[in-house]
CSV table of C-alpha atoms (C1' of nucleotides) in Angstrom, one decimal:
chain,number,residue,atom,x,y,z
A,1,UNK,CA,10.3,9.5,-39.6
A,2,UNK,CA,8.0,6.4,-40.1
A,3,UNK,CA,7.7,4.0,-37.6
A,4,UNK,CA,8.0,1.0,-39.4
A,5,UNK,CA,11.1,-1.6,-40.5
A,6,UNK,CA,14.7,-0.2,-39.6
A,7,UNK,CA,13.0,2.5,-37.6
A,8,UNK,CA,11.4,0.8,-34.8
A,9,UNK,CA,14.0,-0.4,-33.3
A,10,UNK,CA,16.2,3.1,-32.7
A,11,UNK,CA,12.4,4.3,-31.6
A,12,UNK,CA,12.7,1.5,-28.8
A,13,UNK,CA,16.1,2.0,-27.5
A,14,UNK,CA,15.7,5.9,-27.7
A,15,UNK,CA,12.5,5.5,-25.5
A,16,UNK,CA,14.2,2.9,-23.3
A,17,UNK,CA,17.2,4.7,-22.7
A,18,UNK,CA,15.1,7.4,-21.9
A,19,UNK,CA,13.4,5.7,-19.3
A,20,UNK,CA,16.0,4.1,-18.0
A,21,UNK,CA,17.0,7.7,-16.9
A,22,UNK,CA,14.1,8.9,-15.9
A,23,UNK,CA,12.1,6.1,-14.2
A,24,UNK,CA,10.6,6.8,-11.3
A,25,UNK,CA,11.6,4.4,-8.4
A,26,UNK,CA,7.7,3.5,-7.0
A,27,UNK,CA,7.7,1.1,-4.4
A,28,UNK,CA,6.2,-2.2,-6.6
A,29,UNK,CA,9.4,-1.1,-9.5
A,30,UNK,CA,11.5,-2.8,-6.5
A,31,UNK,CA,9.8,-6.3,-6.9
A,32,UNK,CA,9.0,-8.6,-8.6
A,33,UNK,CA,6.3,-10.6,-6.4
A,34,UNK,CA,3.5,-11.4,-8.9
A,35,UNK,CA,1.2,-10.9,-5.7
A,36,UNK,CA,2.6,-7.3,-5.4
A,37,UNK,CA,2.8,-6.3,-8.9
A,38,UNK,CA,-1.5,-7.3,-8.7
A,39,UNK,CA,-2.1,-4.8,-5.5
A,40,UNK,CA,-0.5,-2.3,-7.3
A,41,UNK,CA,-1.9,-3.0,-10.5
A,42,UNK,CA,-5.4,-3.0,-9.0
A,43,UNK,CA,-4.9,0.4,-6.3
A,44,UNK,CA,-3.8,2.3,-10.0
A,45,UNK,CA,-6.7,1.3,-12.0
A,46,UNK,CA,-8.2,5.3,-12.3
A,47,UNK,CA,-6.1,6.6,-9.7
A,48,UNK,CA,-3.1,8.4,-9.2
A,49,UNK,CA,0.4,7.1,-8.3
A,50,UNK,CA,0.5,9.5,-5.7
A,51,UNK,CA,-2.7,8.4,-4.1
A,52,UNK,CA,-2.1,4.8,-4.2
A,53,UNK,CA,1.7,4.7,-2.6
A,54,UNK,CA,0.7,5.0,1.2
A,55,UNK,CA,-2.2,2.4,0.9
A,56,UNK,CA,0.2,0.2,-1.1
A,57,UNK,CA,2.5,0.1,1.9
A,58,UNK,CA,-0.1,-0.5,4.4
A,59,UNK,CA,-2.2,-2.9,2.5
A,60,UNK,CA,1.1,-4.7,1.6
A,61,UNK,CA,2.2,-4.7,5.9
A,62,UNK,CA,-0.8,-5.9,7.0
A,63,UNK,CA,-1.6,-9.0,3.8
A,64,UNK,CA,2.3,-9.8,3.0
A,65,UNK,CA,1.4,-12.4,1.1
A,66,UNK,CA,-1.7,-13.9,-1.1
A,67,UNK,CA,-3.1,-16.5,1.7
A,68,UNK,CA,-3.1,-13.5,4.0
A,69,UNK,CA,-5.4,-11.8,1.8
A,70,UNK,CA,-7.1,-14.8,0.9
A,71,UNK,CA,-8.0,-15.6,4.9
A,72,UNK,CA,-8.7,-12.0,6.0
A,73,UNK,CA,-12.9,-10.6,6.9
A,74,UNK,CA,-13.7,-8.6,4.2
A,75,UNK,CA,-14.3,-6.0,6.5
A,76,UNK,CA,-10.6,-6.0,7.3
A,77,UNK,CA,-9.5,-5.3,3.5
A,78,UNK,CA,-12.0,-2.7,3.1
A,79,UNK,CA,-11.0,-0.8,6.2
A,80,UNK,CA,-7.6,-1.0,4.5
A,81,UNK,CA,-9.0,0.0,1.4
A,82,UNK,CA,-10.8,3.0,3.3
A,83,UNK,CA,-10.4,6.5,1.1
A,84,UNK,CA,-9.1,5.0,-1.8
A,85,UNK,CA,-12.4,4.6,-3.7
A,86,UNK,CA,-13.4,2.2,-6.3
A,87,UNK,CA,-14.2,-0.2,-3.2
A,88,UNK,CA,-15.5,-3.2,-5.4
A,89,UNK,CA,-12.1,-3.3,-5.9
A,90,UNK,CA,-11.2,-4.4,-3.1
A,91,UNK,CA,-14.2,-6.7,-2.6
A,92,UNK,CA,-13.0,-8.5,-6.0
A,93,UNK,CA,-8.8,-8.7,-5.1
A,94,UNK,CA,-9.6,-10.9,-2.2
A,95,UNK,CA,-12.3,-13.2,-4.0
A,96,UNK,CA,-9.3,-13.2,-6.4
A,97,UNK,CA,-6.9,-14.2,-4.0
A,98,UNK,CA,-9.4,-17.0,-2.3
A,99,UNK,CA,-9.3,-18.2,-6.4
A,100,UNK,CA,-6.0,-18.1,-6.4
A,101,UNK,CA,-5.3,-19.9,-3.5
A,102,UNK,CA,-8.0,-22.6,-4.1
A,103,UNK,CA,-7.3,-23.4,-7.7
A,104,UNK,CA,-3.6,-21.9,-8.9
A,105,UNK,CA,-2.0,-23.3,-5.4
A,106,UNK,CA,-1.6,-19.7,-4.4
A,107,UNK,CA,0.8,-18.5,-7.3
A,108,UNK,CA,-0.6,-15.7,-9.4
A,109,UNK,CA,-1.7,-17.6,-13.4
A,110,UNK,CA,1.0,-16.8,-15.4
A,111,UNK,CA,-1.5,-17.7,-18.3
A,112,UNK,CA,-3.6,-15.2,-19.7
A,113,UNK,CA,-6.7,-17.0,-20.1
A,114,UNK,CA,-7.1,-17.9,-16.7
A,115,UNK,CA,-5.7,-14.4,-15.4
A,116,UNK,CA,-9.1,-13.0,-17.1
A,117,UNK,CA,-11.1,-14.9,-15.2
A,118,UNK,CA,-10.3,-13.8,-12.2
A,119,UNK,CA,-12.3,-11.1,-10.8
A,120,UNK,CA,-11.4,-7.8,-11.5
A,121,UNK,CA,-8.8,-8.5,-13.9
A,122,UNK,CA,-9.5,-6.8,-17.5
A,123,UNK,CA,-7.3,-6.5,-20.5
A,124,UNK,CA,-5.5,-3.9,-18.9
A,125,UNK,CA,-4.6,-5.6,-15.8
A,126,UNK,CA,-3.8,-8.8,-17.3
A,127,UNK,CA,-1.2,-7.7,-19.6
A,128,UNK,CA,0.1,-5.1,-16.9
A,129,UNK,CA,0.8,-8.1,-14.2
A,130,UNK,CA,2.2,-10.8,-16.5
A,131,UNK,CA,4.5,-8.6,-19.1
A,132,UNK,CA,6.0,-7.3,-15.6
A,133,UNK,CA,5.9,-10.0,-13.3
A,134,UNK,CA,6.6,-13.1,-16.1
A,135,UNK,CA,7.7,-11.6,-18.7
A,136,UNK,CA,5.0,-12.4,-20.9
A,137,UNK,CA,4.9,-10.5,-24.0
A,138,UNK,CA,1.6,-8.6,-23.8
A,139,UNK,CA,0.9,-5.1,-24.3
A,140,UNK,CA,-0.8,-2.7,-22.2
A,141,UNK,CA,-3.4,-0.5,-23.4
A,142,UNK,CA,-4.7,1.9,-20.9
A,143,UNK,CA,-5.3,5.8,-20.7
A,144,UNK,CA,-1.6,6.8,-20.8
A,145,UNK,CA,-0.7,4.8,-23.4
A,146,UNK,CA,-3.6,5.4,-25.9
A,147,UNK,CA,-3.1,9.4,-25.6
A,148,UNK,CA,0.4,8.5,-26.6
A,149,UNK,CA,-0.2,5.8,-29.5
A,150,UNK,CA,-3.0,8.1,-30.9
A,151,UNK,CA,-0.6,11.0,-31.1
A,152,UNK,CA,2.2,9.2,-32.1
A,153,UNK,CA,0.2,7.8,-35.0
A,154,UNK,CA,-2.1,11.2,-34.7
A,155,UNK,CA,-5.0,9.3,-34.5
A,156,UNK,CA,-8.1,11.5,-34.2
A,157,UNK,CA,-11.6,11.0,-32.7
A,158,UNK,CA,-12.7,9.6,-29.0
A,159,UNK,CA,-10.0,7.0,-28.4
A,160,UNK,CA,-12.2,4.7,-26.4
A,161,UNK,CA,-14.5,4.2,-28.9
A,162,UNK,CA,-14.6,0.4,-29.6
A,163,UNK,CA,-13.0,0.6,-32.6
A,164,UNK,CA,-10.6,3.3,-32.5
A,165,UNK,CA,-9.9,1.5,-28.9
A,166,UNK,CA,-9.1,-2.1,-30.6
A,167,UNK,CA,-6.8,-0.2,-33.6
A,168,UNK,CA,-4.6,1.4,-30.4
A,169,UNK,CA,-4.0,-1.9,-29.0
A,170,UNK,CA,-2.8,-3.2,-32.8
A,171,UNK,CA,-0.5,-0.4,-32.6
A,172,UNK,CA,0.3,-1.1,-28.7
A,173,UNK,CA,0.7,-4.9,-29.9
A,174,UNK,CA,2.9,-3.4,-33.1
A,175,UNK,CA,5.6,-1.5,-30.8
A,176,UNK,CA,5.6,-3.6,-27.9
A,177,UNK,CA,9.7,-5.1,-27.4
A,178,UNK,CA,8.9,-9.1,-26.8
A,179,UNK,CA,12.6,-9.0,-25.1
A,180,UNK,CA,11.6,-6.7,-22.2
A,181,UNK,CA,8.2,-6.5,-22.4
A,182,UNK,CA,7.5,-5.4,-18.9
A,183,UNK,CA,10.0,-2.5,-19.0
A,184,UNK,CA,8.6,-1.6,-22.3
A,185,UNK,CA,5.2,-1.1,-21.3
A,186,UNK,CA,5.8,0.9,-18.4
A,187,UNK,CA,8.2,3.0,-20.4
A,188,UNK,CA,5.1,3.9,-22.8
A,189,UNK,CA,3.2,4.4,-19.7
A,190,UNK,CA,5.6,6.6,-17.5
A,191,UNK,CA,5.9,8.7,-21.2
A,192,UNK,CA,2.5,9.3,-20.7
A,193,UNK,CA,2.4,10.0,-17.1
A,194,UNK,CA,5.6,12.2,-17.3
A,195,UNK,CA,5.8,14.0,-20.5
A,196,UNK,CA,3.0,13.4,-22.9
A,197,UNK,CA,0.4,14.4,-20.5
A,198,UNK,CA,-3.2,15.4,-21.1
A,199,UNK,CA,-2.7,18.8,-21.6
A,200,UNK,CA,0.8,21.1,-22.5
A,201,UNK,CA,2.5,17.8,-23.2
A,202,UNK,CA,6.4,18.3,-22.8
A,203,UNK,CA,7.1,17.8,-26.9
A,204,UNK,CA,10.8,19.2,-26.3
A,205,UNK,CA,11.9,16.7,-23.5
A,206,UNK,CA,10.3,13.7,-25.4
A,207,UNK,CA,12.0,10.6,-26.6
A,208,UNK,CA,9.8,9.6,-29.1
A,209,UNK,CA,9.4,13.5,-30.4
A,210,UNK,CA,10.8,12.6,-34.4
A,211,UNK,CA,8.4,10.1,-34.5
A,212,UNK,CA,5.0,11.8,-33.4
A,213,UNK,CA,2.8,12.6,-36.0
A,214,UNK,CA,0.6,14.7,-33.9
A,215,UNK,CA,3.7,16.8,-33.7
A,216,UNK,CA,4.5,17.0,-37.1
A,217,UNK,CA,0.6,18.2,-37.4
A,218,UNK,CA,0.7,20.7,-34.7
A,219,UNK,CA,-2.2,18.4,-33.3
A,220,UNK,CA,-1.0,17.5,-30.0
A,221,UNK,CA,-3.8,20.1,-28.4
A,222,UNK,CA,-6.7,18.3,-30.0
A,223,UNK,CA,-5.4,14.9,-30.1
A,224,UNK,CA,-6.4,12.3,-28.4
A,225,UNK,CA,-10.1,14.2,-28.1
A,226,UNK,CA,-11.8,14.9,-24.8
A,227,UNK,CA,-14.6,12.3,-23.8
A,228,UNK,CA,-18.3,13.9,-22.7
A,229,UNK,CA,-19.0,13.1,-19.4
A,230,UNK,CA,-22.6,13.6,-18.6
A,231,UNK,CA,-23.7,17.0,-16.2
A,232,UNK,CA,-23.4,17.1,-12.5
A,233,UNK,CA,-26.4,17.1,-10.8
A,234,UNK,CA,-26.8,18.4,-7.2
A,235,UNK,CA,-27.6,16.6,-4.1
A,236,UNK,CA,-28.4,17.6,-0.6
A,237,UNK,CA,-28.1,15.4,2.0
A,238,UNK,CA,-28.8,15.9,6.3
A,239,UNK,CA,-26.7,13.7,8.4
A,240,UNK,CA,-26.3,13.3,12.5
A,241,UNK,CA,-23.4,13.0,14.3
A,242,UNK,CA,-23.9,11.8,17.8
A,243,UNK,CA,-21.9,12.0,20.5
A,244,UNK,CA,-21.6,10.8,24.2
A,245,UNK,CA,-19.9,12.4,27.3
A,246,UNK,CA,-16.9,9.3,26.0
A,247,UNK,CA,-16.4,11.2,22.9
A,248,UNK,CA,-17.7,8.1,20.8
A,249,UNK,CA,-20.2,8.2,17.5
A,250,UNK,CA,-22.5,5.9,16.1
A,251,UNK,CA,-22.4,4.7,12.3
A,252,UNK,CA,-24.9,2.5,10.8
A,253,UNK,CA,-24.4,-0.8,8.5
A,254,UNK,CA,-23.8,-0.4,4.6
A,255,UNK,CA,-26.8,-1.1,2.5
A,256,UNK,CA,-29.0,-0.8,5.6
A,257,UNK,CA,-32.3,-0.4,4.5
A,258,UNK,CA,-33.9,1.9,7.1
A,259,UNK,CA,-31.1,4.6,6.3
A,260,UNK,CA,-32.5,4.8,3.0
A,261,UNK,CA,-31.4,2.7,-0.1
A,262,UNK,CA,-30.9,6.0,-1.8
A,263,UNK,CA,-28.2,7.6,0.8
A,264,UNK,CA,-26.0,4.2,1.0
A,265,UNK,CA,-24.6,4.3,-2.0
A,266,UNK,CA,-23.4,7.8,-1.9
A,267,UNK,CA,-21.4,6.2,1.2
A,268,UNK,CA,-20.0,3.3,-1.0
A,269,UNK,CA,-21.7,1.0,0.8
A,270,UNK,CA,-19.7,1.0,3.7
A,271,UNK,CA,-19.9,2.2,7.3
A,272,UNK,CA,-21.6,5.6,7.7
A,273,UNK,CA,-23.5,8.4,9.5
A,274,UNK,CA,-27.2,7.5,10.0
A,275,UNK,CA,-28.2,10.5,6.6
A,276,UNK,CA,-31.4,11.0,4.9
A,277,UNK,CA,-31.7,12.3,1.1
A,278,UNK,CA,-33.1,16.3,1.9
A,279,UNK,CA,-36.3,17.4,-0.4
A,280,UNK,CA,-36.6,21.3,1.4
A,281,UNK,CA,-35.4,21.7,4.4
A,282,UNK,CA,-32.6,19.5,5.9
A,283,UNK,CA,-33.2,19.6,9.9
A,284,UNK,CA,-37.0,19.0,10.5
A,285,UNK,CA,-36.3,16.1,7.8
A,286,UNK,CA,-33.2,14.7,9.7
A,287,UNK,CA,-35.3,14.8,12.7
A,288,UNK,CA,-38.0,12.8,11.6
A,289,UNK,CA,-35.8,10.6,10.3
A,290,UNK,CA,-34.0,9.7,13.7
A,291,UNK,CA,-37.3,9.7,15.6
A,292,UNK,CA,-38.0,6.6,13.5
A,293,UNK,CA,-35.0,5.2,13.5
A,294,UNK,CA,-33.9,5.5,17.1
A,295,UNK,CA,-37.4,6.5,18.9
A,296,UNK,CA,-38.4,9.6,19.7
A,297,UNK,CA,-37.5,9.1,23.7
A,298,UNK,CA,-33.7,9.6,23.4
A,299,UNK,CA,-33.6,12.4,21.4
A,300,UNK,CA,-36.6,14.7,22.8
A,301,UNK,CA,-34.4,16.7,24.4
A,302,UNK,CA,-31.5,16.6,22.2
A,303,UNK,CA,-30.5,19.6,20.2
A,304,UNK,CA,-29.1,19.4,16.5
A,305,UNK,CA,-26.6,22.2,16.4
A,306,UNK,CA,-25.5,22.6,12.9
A,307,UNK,CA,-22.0,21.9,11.3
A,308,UNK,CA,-20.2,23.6,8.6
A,309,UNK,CA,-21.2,21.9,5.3
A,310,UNK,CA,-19.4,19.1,3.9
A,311,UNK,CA,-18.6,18.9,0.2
A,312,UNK,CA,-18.2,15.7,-1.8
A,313,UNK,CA,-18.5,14.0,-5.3
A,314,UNK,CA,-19.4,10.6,-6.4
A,315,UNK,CA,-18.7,10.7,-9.8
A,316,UNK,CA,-21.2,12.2,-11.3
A,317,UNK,CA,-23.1,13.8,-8.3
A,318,UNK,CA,-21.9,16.6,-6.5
A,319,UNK,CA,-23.0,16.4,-3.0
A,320,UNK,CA,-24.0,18.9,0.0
A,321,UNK,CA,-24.0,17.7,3.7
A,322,UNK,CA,-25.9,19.3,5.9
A,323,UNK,CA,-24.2,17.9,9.4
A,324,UNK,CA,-25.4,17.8,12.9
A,325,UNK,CA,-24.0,17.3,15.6
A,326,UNK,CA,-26.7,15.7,18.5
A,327,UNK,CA,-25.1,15.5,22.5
A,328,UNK,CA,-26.7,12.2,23.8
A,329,UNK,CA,-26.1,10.9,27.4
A,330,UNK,CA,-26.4,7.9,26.1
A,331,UNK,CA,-25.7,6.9,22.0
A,332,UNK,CA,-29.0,5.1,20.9
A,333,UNK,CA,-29.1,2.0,19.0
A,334,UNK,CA,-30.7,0.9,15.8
A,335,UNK,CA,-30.5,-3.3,14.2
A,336,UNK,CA,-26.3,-3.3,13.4
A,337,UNK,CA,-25.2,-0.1,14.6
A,338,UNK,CA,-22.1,0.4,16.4
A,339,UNK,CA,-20.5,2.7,18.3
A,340,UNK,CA,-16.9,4.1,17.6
A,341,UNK,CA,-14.6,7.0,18.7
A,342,UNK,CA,-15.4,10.0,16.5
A,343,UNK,CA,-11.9,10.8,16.4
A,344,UNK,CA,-10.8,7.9,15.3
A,345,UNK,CA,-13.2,6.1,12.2
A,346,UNK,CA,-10.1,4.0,11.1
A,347,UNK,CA,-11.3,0.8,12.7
A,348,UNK,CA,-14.5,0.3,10.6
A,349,UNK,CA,-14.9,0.7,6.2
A,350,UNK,CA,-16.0,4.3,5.7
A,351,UNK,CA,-15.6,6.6,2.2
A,352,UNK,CA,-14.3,9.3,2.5
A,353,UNK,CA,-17.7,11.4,2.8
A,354,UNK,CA,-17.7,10.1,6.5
A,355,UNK,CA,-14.6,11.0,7.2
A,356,UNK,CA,-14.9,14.5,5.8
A,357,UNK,CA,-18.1,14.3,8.4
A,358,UNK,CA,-16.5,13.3,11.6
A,359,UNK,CA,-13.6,16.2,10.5
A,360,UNK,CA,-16.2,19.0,10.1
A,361,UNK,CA,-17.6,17.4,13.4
A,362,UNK,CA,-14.1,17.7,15.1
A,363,UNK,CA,-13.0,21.0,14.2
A,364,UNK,CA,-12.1,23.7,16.1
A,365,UNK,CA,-14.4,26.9,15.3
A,366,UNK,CA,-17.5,25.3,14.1
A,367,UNK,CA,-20.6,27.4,14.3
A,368,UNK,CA,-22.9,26.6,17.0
B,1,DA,C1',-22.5,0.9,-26.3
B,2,DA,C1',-23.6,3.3,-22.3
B,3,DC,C1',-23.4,3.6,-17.2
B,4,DT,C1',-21.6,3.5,-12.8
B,5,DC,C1',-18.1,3.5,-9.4
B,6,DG,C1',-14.2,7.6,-5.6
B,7,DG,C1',-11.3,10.7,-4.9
B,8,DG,C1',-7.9,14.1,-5.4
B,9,DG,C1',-4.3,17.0,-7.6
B,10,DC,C1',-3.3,20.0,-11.2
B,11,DT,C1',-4.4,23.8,-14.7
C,1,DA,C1',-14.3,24.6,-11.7
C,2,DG,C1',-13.0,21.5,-14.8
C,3,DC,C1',-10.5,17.4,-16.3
C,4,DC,C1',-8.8,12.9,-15.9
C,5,DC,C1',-6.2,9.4,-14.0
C,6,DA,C1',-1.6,2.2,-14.6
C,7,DG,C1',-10.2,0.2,-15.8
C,8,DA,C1',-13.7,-3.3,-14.8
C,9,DG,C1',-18.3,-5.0,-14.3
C,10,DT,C1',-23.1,-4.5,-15.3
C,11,DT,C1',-27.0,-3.4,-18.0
DNA sequence: AACTCGGGGCT
DNA sequence: AGCCCAGAGTT
């Protein structure tokens, strides 16, 4: 069937009805607080529903409302933010919020124009936040909902090409019910999370099955088309995890130059174990590096009993850690280090890469 | 238009 | 071992 005149609206209320059974109940589907439906929005940008839940409700606990976001250190949102990734993020919700509170007296724009400007906030977002919060009718276009518009309309070729990208969000525009706008778009978007999924799409359970063409083609395999991602390279990196007779670590600054402008981003920038970038052979070169850092006095005698090696990707890179840990009576100090319990990293910003660290450093049965 | 940014869960 | 996700900002 075409999805044009009489039909589009029996493709609407099939797909609502369907949702309407089958919506999952997530924890910003029980609000509508503009301010919430914006955390959420942001924690789901590239990651998974699952993933985001728990930092939703903790995020949520400790900045209830926007002026609590707005007033908070920015160390305090990113240690909230902690092993979630994507940490600019986080960096550009609370410059958003400080906006918000300075010139929109607090309340989340309802206009779309100045919801762009706000740092952090794309097409995507925009349209997300005021079709659910306001009501406005705007349609979402984001990676569930092309894979199901280019099916639906079994359009072929890379759909986040510029072009193909801008015809999706015609169609998105096209379908989208200016009566429920908000329930609309994350019907499209929970069909794509739930049953026209990337691969083995579930055709027989699907609402909107009569009216894929990608169906009708037997294209639903090949359609939308996979994007290249460029190769994984390999990276080795030596790390030091000290520790004193109290049990307690040192981590050095983000972007601190003496740890090496090429390891601190592959810690996000935040909080992290002082690391060097290995060329041959990781422990002479993580020595050398902590004689300069930290003087050779306090660690003549110290020993650098190896860890089991920690695995970790940052996008493109796939990374090897080579941990040590050293036994110090005494944890030296370098310009904005600080000392924390290794068992607990929660009070400062790290990635996750330092928290797989301190694990492999906390372990029971580690060799050595 | 091409890159970069995190991390994990599922096939 | 891939693959990709409720994308946005920068170059």
């Amino acid at each position: 069937m075409k999805l044009r005149g009489q039909d589009l609206p029996r493709f609407r209320r099939k797909l609502q009805e369907w949702f309407s059974g089958q919506r999952r109940d997530l924890p910003w589907r029980r609000t509508k607080d503009p301010y919430r439906i914006w955390i959420s929005e942001i924690m789901l940008q590239q990651t998974r529903v699952a993933a985001v839940i728990p930092y939703y409700e903790s995020f949520l606990e400790r900045f209830p409302d926007v002026r609590a976001l707005a007033s908070a250190p920015q160390e305090e949102v990113l240690r909230l933010w902690s092993g979630l990734g994507y940490y600019t993020r986080a960096r550009n919700l609370q410059r958003a919020a400080r906006e918000i509170v300075e010139r929109h007296g607090g309340e989340f724009p309802r206009n779309l124009e100045d919801a762009l400007a706000l740092p952090g906030i794309g097409r995507y977002s925009a349209a997300a936040i005021l079709s659910i919060a306001y009501e406005e009718p705007l349609a979402v276009l984001d990676g569930n909902v092309a894979r199901v518009l280019a099916r639906i309309e079994a359009i072929r070729g890379d759909p986040r090409e510029s072009a193909r990208w801008k015809r999706l969000q015609q169609a998105a525009d096209a379908l989208l019910d200016g009566r429920a706008p908000g329930a609309w778009n994350q019907t499209v978007m929970e069909l794509g999370a739930t049953v026209c999924t990337p691969r083995a799409p579930v055709c027989l359970l699907c609402p909107a099955a009569k009216w894929c063409r990608a169906r009708q083609l037997g294209l639903t395999d090949v359609i939308p088309e996979k994007r290249c991602k460029r190769k994984p390279i390999q990276l080795l990196l030596a790390a030091a995890v000290f520790t004193d007779r109290n049990g307690r670590t040192l981590l050095v600054p983000p972007r601190d130059a003496t740890a090496g402008e090429e390891v601190s981003p592959l810690f996000s920038r935040m909080w992290q174990f002082p690391a060097v970038h290995v060329r041959r052979d990781a422990k002479p070169e993580l020595r050398r590096y902590l004689a300069e850092e930290f003087g050779t006095a306090a660690l003549k005698t110290a020993e650098l009993e190896a860890l089991e090696p920690v695995r970790h990707g940052v996008t493109f890179r796939a990374i090897t850690i080579s941990a040590f840990r050293v036994r110090v009576p005494r944890l030296p100090r370098s310009a904005g280090s600080r000392s924390i319990e290794l068992g607990n990293l929660t009070k400062l910003p790290v990635s996750n890469l330092t928290r797989k660290i301190a694990r492999a450093a906390t372990a029971p049965g580690r060799p050595g």
